[in-house]
Coordinates of C-alpha atoms in Angstrom, one line a residue:
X23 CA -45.7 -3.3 -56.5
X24 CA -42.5 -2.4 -55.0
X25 CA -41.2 1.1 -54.4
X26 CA -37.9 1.6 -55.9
X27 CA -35.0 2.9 -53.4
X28 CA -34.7 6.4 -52.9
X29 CA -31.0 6.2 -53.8
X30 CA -29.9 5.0 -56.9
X31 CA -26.3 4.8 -57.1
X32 CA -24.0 3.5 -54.8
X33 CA -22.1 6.5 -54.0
X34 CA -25.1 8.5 -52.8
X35 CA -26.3 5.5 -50.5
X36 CA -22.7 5.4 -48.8
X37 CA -23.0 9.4 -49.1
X38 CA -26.4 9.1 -46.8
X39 CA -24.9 6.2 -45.2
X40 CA -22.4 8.2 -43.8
X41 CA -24.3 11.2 -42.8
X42 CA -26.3 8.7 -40.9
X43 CA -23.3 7.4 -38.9
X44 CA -22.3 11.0 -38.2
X45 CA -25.6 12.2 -36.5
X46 CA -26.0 8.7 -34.6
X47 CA -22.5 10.0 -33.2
X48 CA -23.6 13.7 -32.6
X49 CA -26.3 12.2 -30.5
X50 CA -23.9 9.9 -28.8
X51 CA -20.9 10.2 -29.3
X52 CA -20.2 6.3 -27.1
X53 CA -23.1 4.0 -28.2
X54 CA -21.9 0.8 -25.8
X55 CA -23.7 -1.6 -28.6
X56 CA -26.3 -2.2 -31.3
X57 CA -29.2 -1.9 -29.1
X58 CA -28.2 2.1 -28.2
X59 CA -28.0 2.9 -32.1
X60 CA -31.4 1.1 -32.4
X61 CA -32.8 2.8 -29.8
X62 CA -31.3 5.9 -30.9
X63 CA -32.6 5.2 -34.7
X64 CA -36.1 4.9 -33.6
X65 CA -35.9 7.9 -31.7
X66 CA -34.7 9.9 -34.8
X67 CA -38.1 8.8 -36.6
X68 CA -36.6 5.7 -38.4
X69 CA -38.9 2.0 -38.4
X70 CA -38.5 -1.1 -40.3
X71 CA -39.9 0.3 -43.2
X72 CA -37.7 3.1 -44.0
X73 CA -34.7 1.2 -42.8
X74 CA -35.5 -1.5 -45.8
X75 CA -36.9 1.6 -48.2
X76 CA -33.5 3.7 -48.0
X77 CA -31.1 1.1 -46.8
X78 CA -32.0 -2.1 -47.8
X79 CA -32.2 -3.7 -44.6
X80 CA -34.8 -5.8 -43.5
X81 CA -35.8 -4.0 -39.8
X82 CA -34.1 -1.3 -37.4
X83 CA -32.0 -3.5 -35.8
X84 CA -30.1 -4.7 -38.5
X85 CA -29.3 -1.4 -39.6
X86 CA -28.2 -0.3 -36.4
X87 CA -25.9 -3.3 -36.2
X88 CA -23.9 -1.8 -39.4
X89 CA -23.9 1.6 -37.8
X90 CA -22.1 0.1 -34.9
X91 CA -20.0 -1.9 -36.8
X92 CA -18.3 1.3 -38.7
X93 CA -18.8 3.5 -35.7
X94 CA -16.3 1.0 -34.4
X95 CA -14.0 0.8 -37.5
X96 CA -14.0 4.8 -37.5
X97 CA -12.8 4.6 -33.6
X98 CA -9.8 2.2 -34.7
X99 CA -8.7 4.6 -37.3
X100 CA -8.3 7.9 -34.5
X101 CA -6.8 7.7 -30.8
X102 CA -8.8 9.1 -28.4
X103 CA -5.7 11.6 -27.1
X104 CA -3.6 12.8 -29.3
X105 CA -0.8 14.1 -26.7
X106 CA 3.0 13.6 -26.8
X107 CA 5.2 10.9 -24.8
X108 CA 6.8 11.5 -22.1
X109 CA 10.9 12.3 -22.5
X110 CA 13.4 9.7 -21.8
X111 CA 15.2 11.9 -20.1
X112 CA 12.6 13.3 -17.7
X113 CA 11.2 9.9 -16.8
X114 CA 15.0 8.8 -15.7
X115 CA 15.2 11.9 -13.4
X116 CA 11.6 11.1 -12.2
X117 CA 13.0 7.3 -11.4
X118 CA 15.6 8.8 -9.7
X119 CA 13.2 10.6 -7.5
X120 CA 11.1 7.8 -6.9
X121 CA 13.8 5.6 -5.9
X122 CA 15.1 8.2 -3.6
X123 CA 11.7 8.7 -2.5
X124 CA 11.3 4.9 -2.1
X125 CA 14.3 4.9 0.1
X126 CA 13.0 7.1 2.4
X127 CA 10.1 4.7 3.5
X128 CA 13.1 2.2 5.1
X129 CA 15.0 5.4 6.2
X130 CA 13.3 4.9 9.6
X131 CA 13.8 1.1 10.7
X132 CA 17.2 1.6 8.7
X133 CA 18.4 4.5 11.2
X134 CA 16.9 2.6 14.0
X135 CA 18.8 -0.8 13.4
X136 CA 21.6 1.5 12.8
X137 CA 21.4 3.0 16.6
X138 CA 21.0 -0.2 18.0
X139 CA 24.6 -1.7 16.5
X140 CA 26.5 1.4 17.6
X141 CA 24.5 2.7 20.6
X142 CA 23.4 -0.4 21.8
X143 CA 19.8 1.6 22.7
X144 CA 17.1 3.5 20.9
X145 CA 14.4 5.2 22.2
X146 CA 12.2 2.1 21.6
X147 CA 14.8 -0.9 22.2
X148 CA 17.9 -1.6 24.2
X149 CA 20.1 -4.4 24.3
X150 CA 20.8 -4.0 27.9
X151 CA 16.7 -4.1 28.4
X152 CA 15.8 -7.4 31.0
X153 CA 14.5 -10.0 29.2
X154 CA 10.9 -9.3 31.3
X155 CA 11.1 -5.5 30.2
X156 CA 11.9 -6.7 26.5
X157 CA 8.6 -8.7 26.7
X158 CA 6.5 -6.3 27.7
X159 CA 7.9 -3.5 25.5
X160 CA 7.8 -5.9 22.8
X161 CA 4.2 -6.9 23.1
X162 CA 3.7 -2.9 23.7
X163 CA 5.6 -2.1 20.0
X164 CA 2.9 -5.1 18.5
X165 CA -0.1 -3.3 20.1
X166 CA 0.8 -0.2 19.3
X167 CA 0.8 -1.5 15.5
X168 CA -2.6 -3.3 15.8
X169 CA -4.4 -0.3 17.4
X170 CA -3.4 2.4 14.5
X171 CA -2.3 0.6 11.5
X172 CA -5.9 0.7 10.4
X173 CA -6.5 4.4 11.1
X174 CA -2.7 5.4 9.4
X175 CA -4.3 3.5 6.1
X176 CA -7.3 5.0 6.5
X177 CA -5.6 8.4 6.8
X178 CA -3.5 8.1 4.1
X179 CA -6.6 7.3 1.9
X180 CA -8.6 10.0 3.0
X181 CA -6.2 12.6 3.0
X182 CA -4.8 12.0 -0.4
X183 CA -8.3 11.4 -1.9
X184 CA -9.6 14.8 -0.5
X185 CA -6.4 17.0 -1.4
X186 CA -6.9 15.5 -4.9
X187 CA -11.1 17.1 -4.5
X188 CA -9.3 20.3 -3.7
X189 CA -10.8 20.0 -0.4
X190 CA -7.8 20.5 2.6
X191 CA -10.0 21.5 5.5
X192 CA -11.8 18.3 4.6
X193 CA -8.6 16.2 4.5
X194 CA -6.9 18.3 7.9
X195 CA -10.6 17.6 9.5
X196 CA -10.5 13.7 8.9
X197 CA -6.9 13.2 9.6
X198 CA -7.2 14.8 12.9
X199 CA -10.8 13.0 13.4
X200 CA -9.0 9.3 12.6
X201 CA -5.7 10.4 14.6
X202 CA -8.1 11.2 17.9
X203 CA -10.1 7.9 17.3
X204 CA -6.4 6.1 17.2
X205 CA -5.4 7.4 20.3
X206 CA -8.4 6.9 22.2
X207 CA -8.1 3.1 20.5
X208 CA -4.7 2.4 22.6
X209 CA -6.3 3.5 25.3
X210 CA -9.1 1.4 25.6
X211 CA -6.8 -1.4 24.7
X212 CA -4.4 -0.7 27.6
X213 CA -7.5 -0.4 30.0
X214 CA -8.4 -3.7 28.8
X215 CA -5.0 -5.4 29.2
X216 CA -5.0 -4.2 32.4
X217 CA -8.2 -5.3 33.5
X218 CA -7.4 -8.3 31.9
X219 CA -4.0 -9.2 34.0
X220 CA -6.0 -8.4 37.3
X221 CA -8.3 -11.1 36.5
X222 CA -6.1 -13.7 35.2
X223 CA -2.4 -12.3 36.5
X224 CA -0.9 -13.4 33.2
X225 CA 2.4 -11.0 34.2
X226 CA 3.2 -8.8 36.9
X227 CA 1.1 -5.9 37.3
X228 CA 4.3 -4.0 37.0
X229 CA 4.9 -4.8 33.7
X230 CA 1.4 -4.6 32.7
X231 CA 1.8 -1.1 33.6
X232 CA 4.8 -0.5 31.7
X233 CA 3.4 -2.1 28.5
X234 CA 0.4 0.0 28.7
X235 CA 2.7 3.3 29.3
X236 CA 4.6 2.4 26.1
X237 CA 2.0 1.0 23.9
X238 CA 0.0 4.4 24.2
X239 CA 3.3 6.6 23.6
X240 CA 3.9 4.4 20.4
X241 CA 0.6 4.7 19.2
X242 CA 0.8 8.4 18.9
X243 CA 4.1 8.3 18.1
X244 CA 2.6 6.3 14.8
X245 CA -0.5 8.1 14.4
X246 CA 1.7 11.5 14.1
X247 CA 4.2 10.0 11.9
X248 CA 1.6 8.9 9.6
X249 CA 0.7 12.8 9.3
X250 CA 4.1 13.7 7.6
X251 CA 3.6 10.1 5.9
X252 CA 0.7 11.9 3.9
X253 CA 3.0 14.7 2.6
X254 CA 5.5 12.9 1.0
X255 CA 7.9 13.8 3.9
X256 CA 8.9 10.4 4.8
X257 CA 12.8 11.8 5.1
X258 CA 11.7 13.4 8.1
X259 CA 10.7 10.1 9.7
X260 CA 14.4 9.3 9.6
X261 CA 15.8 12.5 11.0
X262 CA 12.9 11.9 14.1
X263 CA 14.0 8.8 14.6
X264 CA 17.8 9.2 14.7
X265 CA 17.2 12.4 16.8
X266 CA 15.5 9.8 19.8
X267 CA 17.7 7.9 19.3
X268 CA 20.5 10.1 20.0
X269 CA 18.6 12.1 22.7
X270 CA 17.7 8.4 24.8
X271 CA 21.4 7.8 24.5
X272 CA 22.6 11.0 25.4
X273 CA 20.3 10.7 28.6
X274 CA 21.1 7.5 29.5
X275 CA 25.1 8.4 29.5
X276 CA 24.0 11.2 32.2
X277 CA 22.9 8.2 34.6
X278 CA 19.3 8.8 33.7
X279 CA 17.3 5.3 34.0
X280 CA 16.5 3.5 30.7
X281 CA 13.5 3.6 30.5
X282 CA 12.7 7.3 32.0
X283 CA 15.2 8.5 29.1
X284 CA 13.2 6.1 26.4
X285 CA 9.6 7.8 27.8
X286 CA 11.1 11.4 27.6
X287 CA 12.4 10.6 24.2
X288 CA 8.7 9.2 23.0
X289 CA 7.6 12.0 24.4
X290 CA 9.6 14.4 22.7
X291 CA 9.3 12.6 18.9
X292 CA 5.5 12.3 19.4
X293 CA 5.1 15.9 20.0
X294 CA 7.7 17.1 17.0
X295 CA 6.2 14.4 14.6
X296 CA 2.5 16.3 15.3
X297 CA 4.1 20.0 15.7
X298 CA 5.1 19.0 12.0
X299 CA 1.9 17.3 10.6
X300 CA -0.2 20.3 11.7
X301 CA 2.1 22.5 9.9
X302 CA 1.7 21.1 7.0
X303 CA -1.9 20.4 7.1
X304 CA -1.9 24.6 7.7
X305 CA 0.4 25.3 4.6
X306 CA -2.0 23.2 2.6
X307 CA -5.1 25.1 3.9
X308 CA -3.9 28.1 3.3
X309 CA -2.6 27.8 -0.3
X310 CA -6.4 26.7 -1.2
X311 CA -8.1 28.6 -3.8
X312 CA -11.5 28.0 -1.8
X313 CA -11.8 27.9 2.3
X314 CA -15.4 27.4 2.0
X315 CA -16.7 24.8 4.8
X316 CA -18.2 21.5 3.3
X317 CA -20.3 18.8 5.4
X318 CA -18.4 16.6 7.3
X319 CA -18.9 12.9 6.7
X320 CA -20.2 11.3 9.6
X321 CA -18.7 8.5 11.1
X322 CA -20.3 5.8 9.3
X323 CA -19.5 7.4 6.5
X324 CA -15.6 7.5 7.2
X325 CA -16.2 4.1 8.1
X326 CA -18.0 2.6 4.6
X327 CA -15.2 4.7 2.3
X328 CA -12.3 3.3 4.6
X329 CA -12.9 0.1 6.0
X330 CA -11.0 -1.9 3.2
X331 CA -7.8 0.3 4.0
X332 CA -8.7 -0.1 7.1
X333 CA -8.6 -4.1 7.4
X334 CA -5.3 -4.0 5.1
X335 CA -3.4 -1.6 7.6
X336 CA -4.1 -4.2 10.7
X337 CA -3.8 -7.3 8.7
X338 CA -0.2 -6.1 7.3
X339 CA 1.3 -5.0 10.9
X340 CA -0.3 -8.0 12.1
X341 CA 1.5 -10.1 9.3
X342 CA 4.7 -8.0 10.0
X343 CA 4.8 -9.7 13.8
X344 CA 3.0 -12.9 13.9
X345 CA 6.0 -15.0 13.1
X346 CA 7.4 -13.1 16.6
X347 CA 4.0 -13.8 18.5
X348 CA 4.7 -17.5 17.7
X349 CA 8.1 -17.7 18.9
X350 CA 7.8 -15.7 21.8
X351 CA 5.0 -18.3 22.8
X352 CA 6.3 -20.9 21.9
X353 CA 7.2 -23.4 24.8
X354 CA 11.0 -24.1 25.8
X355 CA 13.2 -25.2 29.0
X356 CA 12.5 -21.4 30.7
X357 CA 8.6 -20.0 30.2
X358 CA 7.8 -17.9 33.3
X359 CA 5.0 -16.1 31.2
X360 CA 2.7 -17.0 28.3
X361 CA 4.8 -14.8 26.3
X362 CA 8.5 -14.6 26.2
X363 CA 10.7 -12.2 24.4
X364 CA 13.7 -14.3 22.4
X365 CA 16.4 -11.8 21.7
X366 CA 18.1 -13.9 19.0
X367 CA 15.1 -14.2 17.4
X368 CA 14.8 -10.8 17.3
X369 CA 18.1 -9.8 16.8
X370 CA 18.0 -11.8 13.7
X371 CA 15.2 -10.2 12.5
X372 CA 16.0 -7.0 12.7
X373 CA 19.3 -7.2 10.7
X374 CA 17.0 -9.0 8.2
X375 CA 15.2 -5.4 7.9
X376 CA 18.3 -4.6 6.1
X377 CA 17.2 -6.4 3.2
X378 CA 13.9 -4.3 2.5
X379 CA 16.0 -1.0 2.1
X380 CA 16.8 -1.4 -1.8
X381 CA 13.2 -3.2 -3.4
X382 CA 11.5 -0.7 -1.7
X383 CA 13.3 2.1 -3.4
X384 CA 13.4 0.0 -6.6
X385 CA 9.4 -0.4 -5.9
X386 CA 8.6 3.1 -6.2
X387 CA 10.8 3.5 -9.7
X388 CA 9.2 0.0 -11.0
X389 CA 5.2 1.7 -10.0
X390 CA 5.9 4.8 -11.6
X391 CA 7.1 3.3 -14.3
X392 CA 4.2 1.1 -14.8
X393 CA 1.9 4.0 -14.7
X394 CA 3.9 6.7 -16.4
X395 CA 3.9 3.7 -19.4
X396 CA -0.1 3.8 -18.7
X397 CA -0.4 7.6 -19.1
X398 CA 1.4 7.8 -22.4
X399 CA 0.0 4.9 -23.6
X400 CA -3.2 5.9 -23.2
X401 CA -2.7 9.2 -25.3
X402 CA -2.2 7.1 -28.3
X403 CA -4.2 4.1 -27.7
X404 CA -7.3 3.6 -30.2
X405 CA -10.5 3.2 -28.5
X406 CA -11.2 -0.5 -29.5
X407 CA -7.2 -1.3 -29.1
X408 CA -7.7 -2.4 -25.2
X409 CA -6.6 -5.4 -25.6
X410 CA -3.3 -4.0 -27.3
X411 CA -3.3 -1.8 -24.0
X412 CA -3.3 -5.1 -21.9
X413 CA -1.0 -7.3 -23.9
X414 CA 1.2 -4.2 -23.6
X415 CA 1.2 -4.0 -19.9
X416 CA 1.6 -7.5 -19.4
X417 CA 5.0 -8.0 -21.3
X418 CA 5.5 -4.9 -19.5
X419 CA 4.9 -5.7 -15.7
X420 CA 6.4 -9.7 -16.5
X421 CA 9.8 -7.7 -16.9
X422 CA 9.1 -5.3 -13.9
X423 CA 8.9 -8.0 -11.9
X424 CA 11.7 -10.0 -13.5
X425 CA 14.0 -6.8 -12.7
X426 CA 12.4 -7.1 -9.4
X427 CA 13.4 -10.8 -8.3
X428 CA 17.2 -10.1 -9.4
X429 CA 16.7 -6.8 -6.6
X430 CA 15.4 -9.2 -4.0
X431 CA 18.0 -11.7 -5.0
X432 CA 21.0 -8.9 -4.7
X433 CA 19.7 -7.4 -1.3
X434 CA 19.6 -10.7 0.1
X435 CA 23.0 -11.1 -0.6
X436 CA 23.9 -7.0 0.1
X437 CA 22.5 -7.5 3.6
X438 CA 24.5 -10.8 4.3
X439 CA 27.7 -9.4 3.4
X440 CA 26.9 -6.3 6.0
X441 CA 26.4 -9.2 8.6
X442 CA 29.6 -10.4 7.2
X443 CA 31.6 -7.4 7.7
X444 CA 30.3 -6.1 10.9
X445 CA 31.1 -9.8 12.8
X446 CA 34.8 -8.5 12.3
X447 CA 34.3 -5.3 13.6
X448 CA 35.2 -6.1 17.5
X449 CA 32.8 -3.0 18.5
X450 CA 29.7 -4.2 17.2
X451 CA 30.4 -7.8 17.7
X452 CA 27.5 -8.0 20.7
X453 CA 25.2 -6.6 17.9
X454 CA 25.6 -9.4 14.8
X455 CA 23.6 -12.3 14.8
X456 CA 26.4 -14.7 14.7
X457 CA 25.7 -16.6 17.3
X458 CA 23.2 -19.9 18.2
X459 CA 19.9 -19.4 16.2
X460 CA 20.7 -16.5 14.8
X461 CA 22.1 -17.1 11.8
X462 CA 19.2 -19.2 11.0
X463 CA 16.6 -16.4 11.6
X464 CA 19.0 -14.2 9.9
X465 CA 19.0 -16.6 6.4
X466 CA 15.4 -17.2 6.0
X467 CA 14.5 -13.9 7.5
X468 CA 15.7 -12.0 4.7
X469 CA 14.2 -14.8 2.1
X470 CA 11.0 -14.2 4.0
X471 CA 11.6 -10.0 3.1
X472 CA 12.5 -10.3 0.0
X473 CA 9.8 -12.1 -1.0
X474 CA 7.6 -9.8 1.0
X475 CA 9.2 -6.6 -0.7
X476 CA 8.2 -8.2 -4.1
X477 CA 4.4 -9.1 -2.5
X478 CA 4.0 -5.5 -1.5
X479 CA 5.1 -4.4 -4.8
X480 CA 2.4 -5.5 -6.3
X481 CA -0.1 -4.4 -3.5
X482 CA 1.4 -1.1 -3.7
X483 CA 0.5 -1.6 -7.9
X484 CA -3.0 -2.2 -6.9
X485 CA -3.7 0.8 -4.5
X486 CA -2.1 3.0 -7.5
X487 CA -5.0 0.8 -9.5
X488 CA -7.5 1.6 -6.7
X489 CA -7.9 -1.8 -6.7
X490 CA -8.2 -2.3 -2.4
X491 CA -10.0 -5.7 -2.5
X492 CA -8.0 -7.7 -4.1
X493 CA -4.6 -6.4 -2.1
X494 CA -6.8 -7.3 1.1
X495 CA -7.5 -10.8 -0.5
X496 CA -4.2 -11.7 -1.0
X497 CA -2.9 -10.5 2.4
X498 CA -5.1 -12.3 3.9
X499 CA -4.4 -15.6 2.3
X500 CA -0.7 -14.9 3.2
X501 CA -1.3 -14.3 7.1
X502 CA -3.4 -17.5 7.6
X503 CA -0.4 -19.5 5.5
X504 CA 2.2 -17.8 8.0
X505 CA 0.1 -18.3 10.8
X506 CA -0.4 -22.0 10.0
X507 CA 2.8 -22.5 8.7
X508 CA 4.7 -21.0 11.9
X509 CA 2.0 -22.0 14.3
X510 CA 2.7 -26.3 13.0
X511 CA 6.1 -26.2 13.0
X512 CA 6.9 -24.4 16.2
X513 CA 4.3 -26.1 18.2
X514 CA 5.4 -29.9 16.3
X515 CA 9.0 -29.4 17.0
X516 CA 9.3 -27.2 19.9
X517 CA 11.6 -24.9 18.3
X518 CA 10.8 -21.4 18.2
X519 CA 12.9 -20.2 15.7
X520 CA 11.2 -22.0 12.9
X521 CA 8.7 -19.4 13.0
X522 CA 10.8 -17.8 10.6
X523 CA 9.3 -20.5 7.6
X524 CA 6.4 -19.1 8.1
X525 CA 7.2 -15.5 7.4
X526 CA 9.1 -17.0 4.3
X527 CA 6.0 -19.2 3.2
X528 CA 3.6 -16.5 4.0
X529 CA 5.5 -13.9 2.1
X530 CA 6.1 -16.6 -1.1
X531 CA 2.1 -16.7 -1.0
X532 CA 1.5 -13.0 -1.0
X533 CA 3.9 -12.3 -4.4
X534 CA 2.1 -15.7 -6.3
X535 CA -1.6 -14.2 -4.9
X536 CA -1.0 -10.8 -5.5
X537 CA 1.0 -11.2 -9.3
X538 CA -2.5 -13.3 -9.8
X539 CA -4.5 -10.4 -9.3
X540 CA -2.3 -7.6 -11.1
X541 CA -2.2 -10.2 -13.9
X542 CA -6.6 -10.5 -13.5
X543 CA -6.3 -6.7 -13.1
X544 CA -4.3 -5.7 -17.1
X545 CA -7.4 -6.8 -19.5
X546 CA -9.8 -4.5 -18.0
X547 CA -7.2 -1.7 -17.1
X548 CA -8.9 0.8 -19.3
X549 CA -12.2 0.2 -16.9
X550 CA -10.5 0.4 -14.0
X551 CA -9.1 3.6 -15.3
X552 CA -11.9 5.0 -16.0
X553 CA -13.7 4.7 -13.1
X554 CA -10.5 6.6 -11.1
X555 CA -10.9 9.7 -13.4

């Protein structure tokens, strides 16, 4: 004979029912599925038996199944956060900072391009340079990039991950660990150039020399630069590099040689740039709560946590330049060395600069946008509404990135129209690429940046996304389609300036590869999110 249920009227079965849900949830209060409130069940006491006895239902499981089914209706009904949105008005200001703040990152190359049309000469160029001594600075700028690109990314990671542990002695030890290693990185590369020219005399030792001279003055120029990069002082970067500029053109006017006046002026930048970075690294260590000394990570330690950021910082400068490498080696009528610096090309290119200033400001507004939108959405988000969340950010980023193209689109158009007006300035005609191939460079050049500004847009969304891999995928896939792209068409036609299509094709494949994986990246946003906090 059958027992009877122990509750006889609907009310007191949804009555027990619910106190049932409600100590499942005191005991844990995020069951992932049916088998944790099974689990959990049996642990309380509860078998098949009992479940059928008081519920009805035929085993454990089954009850646990409509547990989890209104432990997830309950979790619909109530936001995890209940906190307020941000202000319209306070998230303008903040644009306005981040755009300022964006603007600051081009300050540098923009001051630089800046000295070079009125001064003619910056402590790192000059257009009164030999076309040999262009070369070999030249190649010396590219190495310089290549040896400390990783460790500036690496740096950057560290330090801000470790100021955010409340850790500063930490982040000042590994920053001044990575800086050292840098350095000592340039070194070993200009020992090996130079070993390397003895053997096979690819230039004259002279200019080995002076290559090697610059390339390790860059690299700590760089590596100190990237110490006020850290602390959100980018402004400075500008005032340092205006201040050589000025100070190699000052010296120069005295009868100083070129090139002594450019080392003094390295010189003197490099050693402000780390008087600076150690000053803040101080300020920060001495406003911690704690100055207790933790264990350093060892090297291969560093190494693991880094070496994604790593990569990235070497494949971008490499990116940055390879369309460069190409047409300096690419063959023509006059090829004394295997390399050959072409100052239209470059002259070109460097105007093209131009058009990076505005989408990089327009960047940082667009990225803290995105993730202020995040933040407050996530305050009144349900629990189960994650796909809500990712619909959300989708409609949301397609018009970030709409607003984005019509930047790319104006700055394109901003920077020709500066070309424009400075071609009638009779002072600063020597310095506007007006003339043979430069106009060409100069038109797909600053297609090839804006396209590039919009790419790194979105890599810069995926670092915010701690999302390294799939930025390093991308740029990867958009060096080897420069590289090919460049490498076929110079070499095919024998023309050096179409190494500019490659920059343009490589940069095209870098904003559809990298929108790919921000658009991948939306429907699991609330795990990636999770696993930052």
């Amino acid at each position: 004979m059958n027992r009877a249920p122990a509750l006889s009227t609907p009310r007191d079965a949804e009555s027990s029912f619910a106190g049932l849900v409600r100590q499942v949830l005191e005991a844990n209060p995020d069951p992932q599925d049916e088998l944790d409130v099974a689990a959990l069940l049996e642990s309380l006491g509860w078998t098949d038996a009992r479940a059928e006895d008081q519920f009805g239902h035929p085993d454990v499981f089954s009850l646990a199944r409509e547990i989890f089914v209104e432990i997830r209706r309950e979790l619909r009904q109530e936001p995890l956060f209940a906190g307020p949105r941000i202000r319209l008005w306070k998230l303008l200001f903040d644009s306005l900072l981040q755009f300022l703040h964006g603007l600051t990152f081009a300050l540098p190359m923009a001051v630089a391009t800046l000295a070079m049309i009125l001064l003619h000469v910056t402590f790192i160029a000059s257009l009164t340079l030999q076309v040999e001594q262009a070369t070999a600075l030249a190649l010396a700028t590219f190495l310089s990039y290549l040896c400390t690109g990783g460790y500036i990314q690496s740096m950057a990671h560290s330090v801000y991950l470790f100021l955010g542990l409340q850790e500063p002695l930490l982040a000042r030890d590994i920053a001044w660990r990575l800086m050292r290693w840098g350095l000592w990185t340039s070194i070993v590369v200009a020992l090996a150039a130079l070993v390397l020219d003895l053997v096979f005399t690819l230039m004259p030792l002279r200019l080995v020399l002076f290559m090697d001279l610059y390339m390790i003055l860059l690299s700590a120029l760089w590596l100190s630069f990237a110490g006020i990069y850290v602390f959100r002082k980018e402004y400075l970067l500008g005032v340092i590099t205006g201040a050589a500029s000025l100070l190699t053109y000052g010296l120069y006017r005295q009868g100083i040689p070129l090139i002594l006046a450019q080392v003094v002026s390295l010189i003197g930048a490099a050693a402000t740039s780390t008087t600076l970075s150690l000053w803040f690294l101080r300020r920060v260590t001495r406003r911690a709560e704690s100055r207790r000394r933790v264990v350093e990570p060892r090297p291969s330690q560093i190494a693991y946590t880094t070496y994604r950021y790593f990569f990235y910082g070497i494949l971008y400068f490499v990116f940055v330049y390879i369309d460069r490498l190409l047409a300096w080696t690419t063959n023509s009528a006059y090829m004394p060395y295997y390399v050959w610096f072409r100052g239209e090309y470059e002259l070109g290119m460097d105007w093209a600069i131009l058009s990076l200033i505005l989408p990089l400001g327009v960047a940082e507004v667009l990225i803290h946008y995105i993730t202020s939108w995040i933040q407050a959405e996530e305050q009144v988000t349900y629990a189960a509404q994650g796909e809500r969340l990712a619909r959300g950010l989708r409609r949301l980023y397609l018009r970030a990135l709409a607003g984005y193209l019509l930047t790319g689109a104006a700055s394109v158009a901003l920077t020709r129209y500066a070309v424009d007006v400075a071609a009638g300035v009779p002072a600063l005609a020597a310095a506007v690429p007006v003339h043979g191939v430069e106009p060409f460079v100069l038109q797909w050049a600053t297609v090839g940046y804006a396209l590039l500004a919009m790419g790194l847009f979105n890599e810069l969304l995926l670092f915010s996304l701690n999302q390294p891999a799939p930025a390093l995928r991308s740029l990867l896939g958009a060096l080897a389609v420069d590289f090919i792209v460049g490498l076929v068409l110079t070499r095919a036609s024998g023309h050096y300036e179409w190494a500019v299509w490659g920059l343009a094709a490589g940069s095209l494949y870098l904003l559809l590869a990298s929108s790919v994986e921000v658009w991948r990246t939306w429907p699991r946003v609330d795990f990636v999110l999770y696993r930052m906090v």
